[in-house]
């Protein structure tokens, strides 16, 4: 497995590599070669094309890829490759049908698998021990449903059940399993922390629209108590009662990650801050400030209709936060699946060794 430092070096080399060759042909993959017909796969994280060979993927498994994330996206934590369930027929590489919740790609392969299973079982039945049959009958008793469902769920080992209940004790697992679980648990903690912080941001943004509306209403009441707001789009001093005061109020701290220090969130709670801010807005409306003086404590005080630079900023920030949350949730699901796979593989090894 490639180390963190090795992947970092490869990623730097990959991002600095040219996108086109001397013949103006587009270059793809980490090998930076043009499209020569070799099978490639599109990364769902970075939208780059990669050769199956360069990503250590088998061509026969191309139909089993549900979502693909290149090794760089996995290294950055963008996501993990997800696979479709393979048809249970050993030599078949087609995905099982999802619509019918089947374990086979076709009905024909379902019948073929059962037929092979019965043929193989004929030899196994002769080796079946009476004590095993007795244990099964004792376990199910006279409960037909219990007998029918026997084997439908993967039997968890006590240490696996204990880990899922407590979530911390790894001492009962072998070194390789413990190392893998520690690594994935660290990533899970990091992603969960990111989700928690992002959720706070999303909750704040949901309230910010009302704060902006309230701030504009308060500015209008204090700057123009008679309700007559100047129409700055005309050179005349004509005033109108129908026009509403609509200041941009783009908050530079919200676009970053400084929600706690957001001036806009403090503005409505402090009379002194509001008076100072109101005076700056008044001078801005009267064109007493230079065009370069757009900001007051990281807040844009241009009229919204004049502020092309920040057009629709709140919707853009909200949409970006929602997109990041979706990515984090996908990453979380992939990590939880990875952890479940580690535990399943460990349990399988234990059962097979008995």
GROMACS .gro file of N, CA and C in nm, residues 195-324:
model
  390
  195UNK      N    1  -1.884   1.726   0.955
  195UNK     CA    2  -2.029   1.732   0.937
  195UNK      C    3  -2.093   1.819   1.045
  196UNK      N    4  -2.046   1.803   1.169
  196UNK     CA    5  -2.101   1.882   1.280
  196UNK      C    6  -2.077   2.031   1.258
  197UNK      N    7  -1.954   2.067   1.217
  197UNK     CA    8  -1.922   2.208   1.193
  197UNK      C    9  -2.001   2.264   1.074
  198UNK      N   10  -2.012   2.183   0.969
  198UNK     CA   11  -2.085   2.228   0.851
  198UNK      C   12  -2.234   2.245   0.881
  199UNK      N   13  -2.289   2.159   0.966
  199UNK     CA   14  -2.430   2.170   1.001
  199UNK      C   15  -2.456   2.301   1.076
  200UNK      N   16  -2.362   2.341   1.162
  200UNK     CA   17  -2.375   2.470   1.231
  200UNK      C   18  -2.377   2.585   1.130
  201UNK      N   19  -2.294   2.572   1.029
  201UNK     CA   20  -2.288   2.674   0.924
  201UNK      C   21  -2.420   2.680   0.847
  202UNK      N   22  -2.474   2.563   0.812
  202UNK     CA   23  -2.600   2.557   0.737
  202UNK      C   24  -2.714   2.615   0.820
  203UNK      N   25  -2.716   2.583   0.950
  203UNK     CA   26  -2.819   2.638   1.039
  203UNK      C   27  -2.809   2.790   1.047
  204UNK      N   28  -2.685   2.840   1.051
  204UNK     CA   29  -2.666   2.985   1.057
  204UNK      C   30  -2.713   3.052   0.927
  205UNK      N   31  -2.677   2.992   0.814
  205UNK     CA   32  -2.716   3.050   0.685
  205UNK      C   33  -2.868   3.054   0.670
  206UNK      N   34  -2.936   2.955   0.728
  206UNK     CA   35  -3.082   2.952   0.719
  206UNK      C   36  -3.143   3.072   0.791
  207UNK      N   37  -3.075   3.120   0.896
  207UNK     CA   38  -3.126   3.235   0.972
  207UNK      C   39  -3.076   3.368   0.914
  208UNK      N   40  -2.971   3.361   0.833
  208UNK     CA   41  -2.906   3.482   0.785
  208UNK      C   42  -2.997   3.564   0.693
  209UNK      N   43  -3.080   3.498   0.613
  209UNK     CA   44  -3.169   3.569   0.522
  209UNK      C   45  -3.262   3.662   0.599
  210UNK      N   46  -3.316   3.613   0.711
  210UNK     CA   47  -3.403   3.696   0.794
  210UNK      C   48  -3.325   3.810   0.858
  211UNK      N   49  -3.199   3.784   0.896
  211UNK     CA   50  -3.115   3.889   0.956
  211UNK      C   51  -3.090   4.002   0.855
  212UNK      N   52  -3.065   3.964   0.729
  212UNK     CA   53  -3.040   4.064   0.625
  212UNK      C   54  -3.165   4.149   0.602
  213UNK      N   55  -3.280   4.084   0.597
  213UNK     CA   56  -3.406   4.156   0.579
  213UNK      C   57  -3.431   4.252   0.695
  214UNK      N   58  -3.408   4.204   0.817
  214UNK     CA   59  -3.429   4.286   0.936
  214UNK      C   60  -3.332   4.404   0.940
  215UNK      N   61  -3.206   4.380   0.901
  215UNK     CA   62  -3.106   4.487   0.900
  215UNK      C   63  -3.144   4.595   0.801
  216UNK      N   64  -3.193   4.558   0.683
  216UNK     CA   65  -3.236   4.656   0.583
  216UNK      C   66  -3.356   4.736   0.632
  217UNK      N   67  -3.449   4.669   0.697
  217UNK     CA   68  -3.567   4.739   0.750
  217UNK      C   69  -3.527   4.839   0.859
  218UNK      N   70  -3.435   4.799   0.945
  218UNK     CA   71  -3.389   4.887   1.053
  218UNK      C   72  -3.312   5.005   0.997
  219UNK      N   73  -3.229   4.981   0.895
  219UNK     CA   74  -3.156   5.090   0.830
  219UNK      C   75  -3.252   5.189   0.765
  220UNK      N   76  -3.354   5.136   0.699
  220UNK     CA   77  -3.453   5.223   0.633
  220UNK      C   78  -3.526   5.310   0.736
  221UNK      N   79  -3.561   5.252   0.849
  221UNK     CA   80  -3.634   5.325   0.953
  221UNK      C   81  -3.550   5.436   1.016
  222UNK      N   82  -3.421   5.409   1.035
  222UNK     CA   83  -3.334   5.508   1.100
  222UNK      C   84  -3.280   5.612   1.003
  223UNK      N   85  -3.249   5.571   0.881
  223UNK     CA   86  -3.194   5.666   0.782
  223UNK      C   87  -3.303   5.750   0.718
  224UNK      N   88  -3.419   5.690   0.697
  224UNK     CA   89  -3.529   5.759   0.629
  224UNK      C   90  -3.658   5.739   0.709
  225UNK      N   91  -3.669   5.805   0.825
  225UNK     CA   92  -3.786   5.785   0.911
  225UNK      C   93  -3.918   5.826   0.847
  226UNK      N   94  -3.909   5.917   0.747
  226UNK     CA   95  -4.033   5.958   0.679
  226UNK      C   96  -4.074   5.859   0.571
  227UNK      N   97  -3.992   5.756   0.549
  227UNK     CA   98  -4.026   5.654   0.450
  227UNK      C   99  -3.990   5.691   0.308
  228UNK      N  100  -3.931   5.809   0.287
  228UNK     CA  101  -3.895   5.855   0.153
  228UNK      C  102  -3.748   5.823   0.126
  229UNK      N  103  -3.727   5.721   0.047
  229UNK     CA  104  -3.590   5.675   0.019
  229UNK      C  105  -3.545   5.731  -0.115
  230UNK      N  106  -3.431   5.801  -0.122
  230UNK     CA  107  -3.385   5.859  -0.249
  230UNK      C  108  -3.363   5.752  -0.355
  231UNK      N  109  -3.398   5.787  -0.479
  231UNK     CA  110  -3.372   5.697  -0.592
  231UNK      C  111  -3.237   5.734  -0.650
  232UNK      N  112  -3.134   5.662  -0.608
  232UNK     CA  113  -2.998   5.696  -0.649
  232UNK      C  114  -2.968   5.661  -0.793
  233UNK      N  115  -3.063   5.598  -0.861
  233UNK     CA  116  -3.040   5.564  -1.002
  233UNK      C  117  -3.061   5.683  -1.092
  234UNK      N  118  -3.119   5.793  -1.038
  234UNK     CA  119  -3.143   5.913  -1.116
  234UNK      C  120  -3.060   6.028  -1.061
  235UNK      N  121  -3.024   6.121  -1.147
  235UNK     CA  122  -2.943   6.233  -1.105
  235UNK      C  123  -3.024   6.334  -1.026
  236UNK      N  124  -3.155   6.335  -1.046
  236UNK     CA  125  -3.242   6.428  -0.975
  236UNK      C  126  -3.257   6.384  -0.831
  237UNK      N  127  -3.310   6.473  -0.749
  237UNK     CA  128  -3.331   6.445  -0.608
  237UNK      C  129  -3.470   6.388  -0.584
  238UNK      N  130  -3.533   6.336  -0.686
  238UNK     CA  131  -3.668   6.282  -0.673
  238UNK      C  132  -3.668   6.165  -0.575
  239UNK      N  133  -3.773   6.158  -0.492
  239UNK     CA  134  -3.785   6.053  -0.393
  239UNK      C  135  -3.911   5.972  -0.418
  240UNK      N  136  -3.912   5.850  -0.367
  240UNK     CA  137  -4.029   5.764  -0.384
  240UNK      C  138  -4.056   5.688  -0.256
  241UNK      N  139  -4.183   5.661  -0.229
  241UNK     CA  140  -4.221   5.587  -0.110
  241UNK      C  141  -4.225   5.437  -0.136
  242UNK      N  142  -4.237   5.399  -0.262
  242UNK     CA  143  -4.253   5.257  -0.294
  242UNK      C  144  -4.121   5.181  -0.293
  243UNK      N  145  -4.012   5.253  -0.316
  243UNK     CA  146  -3.881   5.187  -0.323
  243UNK      C  147  -3.836   5.142  -0.184
  244UNK      N  148  -3.787   5.019  -0.174
  244UNK     CA  149  -3.738   4.966  -0.047
  244UNK      C  150  -3.586   4.976  -0.043
  245UNK      N  151  -3.534   5.000   0.076
  245UNK     CA  152  -3.389   5.000   0.092
  245UNK      C  153  -3.340   4.856   0.088
  246UNK      N  154  -3.246   4.830  -0.002
  246UNK     CA  155  -3.197   4.693  -0.020
  246UNK      C  156  -3.045   4.697  -0.035
  247UNK      N  157  -2.977   4.691   0.078
  247UNK     CA  158  -2.830   4.692   0.079
  247UNK      C  159  -2.780   4.548   0.061
  248UNK      N  160  -2.670   4.533  -0.010
  248UNK     CA  161  -2.616   4.399  -0.042
  248UNK      C  162  -2.591   4.317   0.085
  249UNK      N  163  -2.515   4.375   0.181
  249UNK     CA  164  -2.483   4.309   0.308
  249UNK      C  165  -2.410   4.176   0.291
  250UNK      N  166  -2.337   4.166   0.181
  250UNK     CA  167  -2.247   4.050   0.165
  250UNK      C  168  -2.153   4.043   0.284
  251UNK      N  169  -2.148   3.927   0.348
  251UNK     CA  170  -2.068   3.909   0.469
  251UNK      C  171  -1.946   3.825   0.436
  252UNK      N  172  -1.830   3.889   0.431
  252UNK     CA  173  -1.707   3.822   0.392
  252UNK      C  174  -1.668   3.711   0.490
  253UNK      N  175  -1.704   3.727   0.617
  253UNK     CA  176  -1.668   3.625   0.716
  253UNK      C  177  -1.752   3.500   0.700
  254UNK      N  178  -1.875   3.514   0.650
  254UNK     CA  179  -1.962   3.398   0.628
  254UNK      C  180  -1.912   3.315   0.511
  255UNK      N  181  -1.862   3.382   0.408
  255UNK     CA  182  -1.808   3.311   0.292
  255UNK      C  183  -1.686   3.229   0.334
  256UNK      N  184  -1.612   3.277   0.433
  256UNK     CA  185  -1.503   3.199   0.490
  256UNK      C  186  -1.558   3.103   0.592
  257UNK      N  187  -1.493   3.093   0.704
  257UNK     CA  188  -1.540   3.000   0.807
  257UNK      C  189  -1.544   3.066   0.944
  258UNK      N  190  -1.559   3.201   0.945
  258UNK     CA  191  -1.551   3.274   1.071
  258UNK      C  192  -1.691   3.312   1.121
  259UNK      N  193  -1.780   3.216   1.132
  259UNK     CA  194  -1.917   3.246   1.172
  259UNK      C  195  -1.922   3.314   1.308
  260UNK      N  196  -1.834   3.271   1.399
  260UNK     CA  197  -1.837   3.324   1.535
  260UNK      C  198  -1.806   3.474   1.536
  261UNK      N  199  -1.725   3.521   1.437
  261UNK     CA  200  -1.686   3.662   1.435
  261UNK      C  201  -1.765   3.741   1.332
  262UNK      N  202  -1.873   3.685   1.283
  262UNK     CA  203  -1.953   3.752   1.181
  262UNK      C  204  -2.007   3.884   1.234
  263UNK      N  205  -1.970   3.994   1.168
  263UNK     CA  206  -2.014   4.127   1.211
  263UNK      C  207  -2.165   4.141   1.197
  264UNK      N  208  -2.219   4.082   1.093
  264UNK     CA  209  -2.363   4.095   1.070
  264UNK      C  210  -2.444   4.034   1.183
  265UNK      N  211  -2.392   3.924   1.241
  265UNK     CA  212  -2.464   3.859   1.350
  265UNK      C  213  -2.461   3.943   1.478
  266UNK      N  214  -2.363   4.036   1.488
  266UNK     CA  215  -2.352   4.122   1.606
  266UNK      C  216  -2.422   4.256   1.586
  267UNK      N  217  -2.444   4.291   1.461
  267UNK     CA  218  -2.491   4.425   1.426
  267UNK      C  219  -2.626   4.458   1.489
  268UNK      N  220  -2.719   4.365   1.484
  268UNK     CA  221  -2.854   4.391   1.531
  268UNK      C  222  -2.864   4.391   1.683
  269UNK      N  223  -2.761   4.339   1.750
  269UNK     CA  224  -2.765   4.329   1.896
  269UNK      C  225  -2.693   4.444   1.966
  270UNK      N  226  -2.618   4.523   1.890
  270UNK     CA  227  -2.540   4.632   1.950
  270UNK      C  228  -2.581   4.765   1.890
  271UNK      N  229  -2.635   4.855   1.972
  271UNK     CA  230  -2.679   4.986   1.923
  271UNK      C  231  -2.561   5.069   1.875
  272UNK      N  232  -2.449   5.063   1.948
  272UNK     CA  233  -2.331   5.141   1.909
  272UNK      C  234  -2.278   5.096   1.773
  273UNK      N  235  -2.268   4.964   1.754
  273UNK     CA  236  -2.222   4.912   1.625
  273UNK      C  237  -2.317   4.952   1.513
  274UNK      N  238  -2.446   4.945   1.542
  274UNK     CA  239  -2.545   4.975   1.438
  274UNK      C  240  -2.540   5.122   1.397
  275UNK      N  241  -2.524   5.213   1.494
  275UNK     CA  242  -2.518   5.356   1.463
  275UNK      C  243  -2.399   5.385   1.373
  276UNK      N  244  -2.284   5.329   1.406
  276UNK     CA  245  -2.164   5.348   1.323
  276UNK      C  246  -2.184   5.291   1.183
  277UNK      N  247  -2.244   5.173   1.176
  277UNK     CA  248  -2.269   5.110   1.046
  277UNK      C  249  -2.370   5.190   0.966
  278UNK      N  250  -2.472   5.239   1.034
  278UNK     CA  251  -2.578   5.316   0.968
  278UNK      C  252  -2.522   5.443   0.905
  279UNK      N  253  -2.429   5.508   0.974
  279UNK     CA  254  -2.367   5.630   0.921
  279UNK      C  255  -2.288   5.600   0.793
  280UNK      N  256  -2.217   5.487   0.791
  280UNK     CA  257  -2.141   5.449   0.672
  280UNK      C  258  -2.234   5.420   0.555
  281UNK      N  259  -2.346   5.352   0.581
  281UNK     CA  260  -2.443   5.323   0.476
  281UNK      C  261  -2.503   5.452   0.423
  282UNK      N  262  -2.532   5.546   0.514
  282UNK     CA  263  -2.589   5.674   0.472
  282UNK      C  264  -2.495   5.749   0.380
  283UNK      N  265  -2.366   5.753   0.415
  283UNK     CA  266  -2.268   5.820   0.329
  283UNK      C  267  -2.254   5.748   0.195
  284UNK      N  268  -2.263   5.616   0.199
  284UNK     CA  269  -2.253   5.538   0.075
  284UNK      C  270  -2.370   5.572  -0.018
  285UNK      N  271  -2.490   5.583   0.039
  285UNK     CA  272  -2.608   5.614  -0.041
  285UNK      C  273  -2.603   5.754  -0.099
  286UNK      N  274  -2.536   5.844  -0.027
  286UNK     CA  275  -2.525   5.983  -0.073
  286UNK      C  276  -2.402   6.003  -0.162
  287UNK      N  277  -2.335   5.892  -0.194
  287UNK     CA  278  -2.214   5.896  -0.277
  287UNK      C  279  -2.104   5.981  -0.215
  288UNK      N  280  -2.100   5.983  -0.080
  288UNK     CA  281  -1.993   6.055  -0.011
  288UNK      C  282  -1.870   5.968   0.009
  289UNK      N  283  -1.884   5.838  -0.019
  289UNK     CA  284  -1.771   5.746  -0.008
  289UNK      C  285  -1.720   5.713  -0.147
  290UNK      N  286  -1.590   5.685  -0.158
  290UNK     CA  287  -1.533   5.643  -0.286
  290UNK      C  288  -1.591   5.508  -0.326
  291UNK      N  289  -1.592   5.481  -0.456
  291UNK     CA  290  -1.644   5.353  -0.505
  291UNK      C  291  -1.566   5.235  -0.448
  292UNK      N  292  -1.439   5.260  -0.414
  292UNK     CA  293  -1.358   5.150  -0.361
  292UNK      C  294  -1.398   5.113  -0.218
  293UNK      N  295  -1.467   5.205  -0.150
  293UNK     CA  296  -1.505   5.181  -0.010
  293UNK      C  297  -1.637   5.106  -0.004
  294UNK      N  298  -1.632   4.980  -0.037
  294UNK     CA  299  -1.753   4.897  -0.041
  294UNK      C  300  -1.781   4.833   0.094
  295UNK      N  301  -1.678   4.818   0.174
  295UNK     CA  302  -1.692   4.735   0.294
  295UNK      C  303  -1.692   4.817   0.423
  296UNK      N  304  -1.771   4.772   0.515
  296UNK     CA  305  -1.770   4.823   0.652
  296UNK      C  306  -1.767   4.702   0.743
  297UNK      N  307  -1.649   4.678   0.806
  297UNK     CA  308  -1.633   4.559   0.891
  297UNK      C  309  -1.671   4.430   0.817
  298UNK      N  310  -1.614   4.413   0.697
  298UNK     CA  311  -1.633   4.293   0.615
  298UNK      C  312  -1.774   4.281   0.557
  299UNK      N  313  -1.857   4.385   0.570
  299UNK     CA  314  -1.993   4.383   0.515
  299UNK      C  315  -1.999   4.479   0.397
  300UNK      N  316  -2.050   4.432   0.283
  300UNK     CA  317  -2.064   4.517   0.165
  300UNK      C  318  -2.184   4.609   0.184
  301UNK      N  319  -2.163   4.741   0.166
  301UNK     CA  320  -2.271   4.838   0.188
  301UNK      C  321  -2.317   4.902   0.058
  302UNK      N  322  -2.289   4.837  -0.053
  302UNK     CA  323  -2.344   4.881  -0.181
  302UNK      C  324  -2.492   4.845  -0.187
  303UNK      N  325  -2.568   4.920  -0.267
  303UNK     CA  326  -2.706   4.879  -0.295
  303UNK      C  327  -2.702   4.749  -0.375
  304UNK      N  328  -2.794   4.659  -0.345
  304UNK     CA  329  -2.790   4.526  -0.405
  304UNK      C  330  -2.794   4.533  -0.558
  305UNK      N  331  -2.881   4.617  -0.613
  305UNK     CA  332  -2.896   4.622  -0.759
  305UNK      C  333  -2.771   4.676  -0.828
  306UNK      N  334  -2.686   4.749  -0.754
  306UNK     CA  335  -2.562   4.801  -0.811
  306UNK      C  336  -2.445   4.705  -0.791
  307UNK      N  337  -2.463   4.611  -0.699
  307UNK     CA  338  -2.350   4.525  -0.661
  307UNK      C  339  -2.348   4.398  -0.746
  308UNK      N  340  -2.288   4.408  -0.863
  308UNK     CA  341  -2.279   4.293  -0.953
  308UNK      C  342  -2.184   4.188  -0.897
  309UNK      N  343  -2.083   4.234  -0.827
  309UNK     CA  344  -1.980   4.142  -0.775
  309UNK      C  345  -2.038   4.036  -0.682
  310UNK      N  346  -2.139   4.072  -0.603
  310UNK     CA  347  -2.193   3.979  -0.502
  310UNK      C  348  -2.334   3.933  -0.536
  311UNK      N  349  -2.368   3.937  -0.662
  311UNK     CA  350  -2.503   3.900  -0.703
  311UNK      C  351  -2.537   3.756  -0.662
  312UNK      N  352  -2.644   3.740  -0.582
  312UNK     CA  353  -2.689   3.607  -0.540
  312UNK      C  354  -2.594   3.536  -0.446
  313UNK      N  355  -2.514   3.611  -0.370
  313UNK     CA  356  -2.408   3.550  -0.288
  313UNK      C  357  -2.462   3.454  -0.183
  314UNK      N  358  -2.574   3.488  -0.119
  314UNK     CA  359  -2.625   3.403  -0.012
  314UNK      C  360  -2.671   3.268  -0.065
  315UNK      N  361  -2.738   3.270  -0.181
  315UNK     CA  362  -2.782   3.143  -0.242
  315UNK      C  363  -2.661   3.058  -0.282
  316UNK      N  364  -2.557   3.123  -0.334
  316UNK     CA  365  -2.438   3.049  -0.375
  316UNK      C  366  -2.369   2.983  -0.256
  317UNK      N  367  -2.357   3.058  -0.146
  317UNK     CA  368  -2.293   3.004  -0.026
  317UNK      C  369  -2.376   2.890   0.032
  318UNK      N  370  -2.509   2.907   0.033
  318UNK     CA  371  -2.598   2.803   0.085
  318UNK      C  372  -2.589   2.677   0.000
  319UNK      N  373  -2.591   2.694  -0.133
  319UNK     CA  374  -2.582   2.578  -0.224
  319UNK      C  375  -2.449   2.506  -0.209
  320UNK      N  376  -2.341   2.583  -0.194
  320UNK     CA  377  -2.208   2.523  -0.178
  320UNK      C  378  -2.201   2.442  -0.048
  321UNK      N  379  -2.261   2.494   0.058
  321UNK     CA  380  -2.262   2.421   0.186
  321UNK      C  381  -2.342   2.292   0.174
  322UNK      N  382  -2.455   2.298   0.103
  322UNK     CA  383  -2.536   2.178   0.083
  322UNK      C  384  -2.461   2.074   0.001
  323UNK      N  385  -2.385   2.121  -0.099
  323UNK     CA  386  -2.306   2.028  -0.182
  323UNK      C  387  -2.197   1.961  -0.098
  324UNK      N  388  -2.130   2.039  -0.015
  324UNK     CA  389  -2.026   1.982   0.072
  324UNK      C  390  -2.084   1.882   0.170
   0.00000   0.00000   0.00000
